[in-house]
Amino acid sequence: MFKNHLKIAWRSLKKQPFFTFLNTFGLAVGIAGSLLISLYIYDELSFDSMFADADRIHRINADAKFGGAAEELAEVSEPMAYTLERDYEQVELATRIMSLGSMLIKKSDAPMNVKETATAYADSTFFKMFGLDLLEGDPKTALKERNTLVLTKTAAAKHFGTQEALGQTLLLNNNDTYTVTGVMEDMPRNSIFREYSVFMAMAGFDDPQKGAWGSHNYTTFIKMIPSASIADFQAPLQSIMGTYLIPWAQAFYPGITEEQFIASGNYLNYSTIPLKDIHLHSERKAELSVNGSIQNVYILSFIAAFLIVLASVNFMNLSTAHSLKRAKEVGIRKTLGSNKSVLISQFLTESGLISFVSLLLALVISMAVLPLFNNVAGKTVAIPFTNPFFWLILIASTALLALFSGAYPAFFMSNFTPVKVLKGVGKTNVGGGNIRNSLVIFQFAISVFLVVSTLVVYQQLQFIQTKDLGFTKDQVLVVDDVYGAGNQVQSFKEEVLQLGQVKNASLSAFLPTPSNRSSSTFFKEGAMDQEQALNMENWRVDHDYASTLNLEIIEGRDFDRQRNTDSTAILLNESAVAVLGVQPKEVLGMRISSDLGSQNATFSTVIGVIKNFHFQSLREDIGALAISLGSSTSSLAIKLSGGNIPGAVSGIEAIWNKIAPGQPFNYYFMDESFNNTYQAERRLGQIFIIFTVLSILIACLGLFGLAAFNAEKRTKEIGIRKVLGASIGQITYRLSFDFLKLVGIAILVSLPLGWYAMNRWLEDFSYRIEVSWWVLITAAFLAVLISILTVSYQSIKAAIASPVKSLRTE
């Protein structure tokens, strides 16, 4: 029976190539889009699940407020790890990682340094914690000794080629010699450690904050014993503050108690987050890598579901509309003895055939566009053709799609009454108009919703790119790792300033775009108690910092080379002044210190107030910032005058190669670095555009097919109207108006939903746009325009047909 159904289905589809193409292509586009999104979502959800005992591994977080500044930290204090492992029986193992950023590394006899972009100190228990084996070396001892390190396979090949790396020595930052004690596989791409290529022994790090419970610089992981409950562990974890931190703090604030600390408006709450949740559920300060967003996963999940539903709705619409042609076939088959179940099986077989042909076409489309999708999404996902589970899910999903898409048309057409359809009674109502109209409304409501979302995302990105940030980011070249020039760094800066296209330059490790960050607790002179503490960013810069980045001094003055006393001078931003509770004019001359608990504290004098500028994401409010003079050889920010930028870069590189031969010339432009901060939003916007276009394409395919069948169904009506004197324009209007009404209803439904959803998305930004009325009007106009263009061809074609031929069709 099934073989017979399959033959009949194939013949039926071959007879109607237009109908078959619309259904097959629409379903294929929907399946391909959903498949690509599903691969992306699977990759996001699989982060860090490959590690042994991943379900028992958790990171310790800290939520702290002190000195008026609240922070959500992914790092905790130095003694936290061994304290938890020693004093809490629920903890089986603890390990720490300290991210160090980039380093210049070379073999001792190599002429040129190589930059490793992500390096870290790690405890010797790091490999045991995550169940990592080494290709070379012993994971139990690899990081136990000072000045030892483990390289990833790629890093080892970069530095040693085909030579054995184990036992070799490397020079780090032209200063420290380390011995390679292990080589490991590259970290998986779907891991928070994916960027790290060098792990150095924590034993070799002489931390000046050792034992300091108030300093948070270590990413700390714990592994719970199998029988322990992480939920039950939260209460004991909170006891850390009273048991350890307060006694440590009493050395600086004699007599302080936990109650006094809390009564002052301060807090320090510890919590845990599962290892596998970090990538999608954590956006804290000092994350090990750029994390994803569960919100984006939800959004993309909805889009994938929308695409499949849109394609299914197309199938239902076209099948029920096409039932006009199949009515007599059903009537004859029922007259000849076919029962309802046989007819349902026949129509479901046709639906299944179309679905599986669409699946094959979807796989071809997916393979063709996968490189583009990976580029847009920033992924390296691949279609897992060799995974049986993938095929099982794909075939089962396609079968469900066939059932979902074909069930309504199958039951609808199998209910035709033979006597009525063979007599032609009620043929104008065969198409199931009300349900079909509802499905059209649903399709266009989704499409308009996605158009609104896309416009708002891009409007917010445009706002970010054009907002006055309070500093100049355009035409600012940043040369990284200038410490490679050794004691010639200042000479490098001075020679760069001699170039004609260079307006100014400044040495600092701290820049408004992503770079080093360091916070300190300050106290006003005469107020060295914890209730008067002021927590703010503490940057060290040179004399030219403000002028190079065009920071505005609203009160007081900038640093002056002619004033020796400026070595103890400090600049504050407006947010810092607000935390101090005074006016900008009143803060000038105030003396503050960050020497906690010191009997001989060094005080800095406030000489100026800088207008607030954005040195954090626009998702966050501008925090308090203190800037003082200090030597830094991390980066040189160079303000160019424009013109021949490539020529200026070449000139700077030539000076670098002369002063620091054998050192890599690493540079970037500040505006590009700023834009990279919002890479996730840009990618989301690009994905929105792609899948909004796909959703509109699918909706238009359905609308085009419905318009064709509507014109065919009303052939006699059109002929009569033309005989009675109706113009082509009037007939076109009549045929198009019914569809435009449906689109209008879809617009009324989708615009409020789009406005609400995008306002919720914008709540994540402290600095954001308002959803403008023109966004809603534009989305509505595009929907109307696209629908007119879609149906007008069929409407005009029917309107200009000869009425003689139209009337002969009946």
JSON list of C-alpha atoms in Angstrom, two decimals, residues 521-525 528 534 591-596 598 601-604:
[
{"chain": "A", "resi": 521, "resn": "THR", "atom": "CA", "xyz": [40.25, 51.79, 47.60]},
{"chain": "A", "resi": 522, "resn": "PHE", "atom": "CA", "xyz": [40.91, 55.46, 48.40]},
{"chain": "A", "resi": 523, "resn": "PHE", "atom": "CA", "xyz": [40.46, 57.45, 51.59]},
{"chain": "A", "resi": 524, "resn": "LYS", "atom": "CA", "xyz": [40.21, 61.16, 52.18]},
{"chain": "A", "resi": 525, "resn": "GLU", "atom": "CA", "xyz": [42.84, 62.59, 54.46]},
{"chain": "A", "resi": 528, "resn": "MET", "atom": "CA", "xyz": [40.82, 56.39, 57.05]},
{"chain": "A", "resi": 534, "resn": "LEU", "atom": "CA", "xyz": [36.01, 55.14, 48.12]},
{"chain": "A", "resi": 591, "resn": "ARG", "atom": "CA", "xyz": [44.13, 64.94, 49.44]},
{"chain": "A", "resi": 592, "resn": "ILE", "atom": "CA", "xyz": [43.35, 61.23, 49.05]},
{"chain": "A", "resi": 593, "resn": "SER", "atom": "CA", "xyz": [45.38, 58.04, 49.51]},
{"chain": "A", "resi": 594, "resn": "SER", "atom": "CA", "xyz": [45.13, 54.37, 48.50]},
{"chain": "A", "resi": 595, "resn": "ASP", "atom": "CA", "xyz": [47.63, 53.21, 51.13]},
{"chain": "A", "resi": 596, "resn": "LEU", "atom": "CA", "xyz": [45.28, 51.06, 53.17]},
{"chain": "A", "resi": 598, "resn": "SER", "atom": "CA", "xyz": [49.67, 52.40, 56.32]},
{"chain": "A", "resi": 601, "resn": "ALA", "atom": "CA", "xyz": [50.35, 56.85, 53.83]},
{"chain": "A", "resi": 602, "resn": "THR", "atom": "CA", "xyz": [51.25, 58.81, 50.69]},
{"chain": "A", "resi": 603, "resn": "PHE", "atom": "CA", "xyz": [48.55, 61.30, 49.78]},
{"chain": "A", "resi": 604, "resn": "SER", "atom": "CA", "xyz": [47.79, 62.61, 46.30]}
]
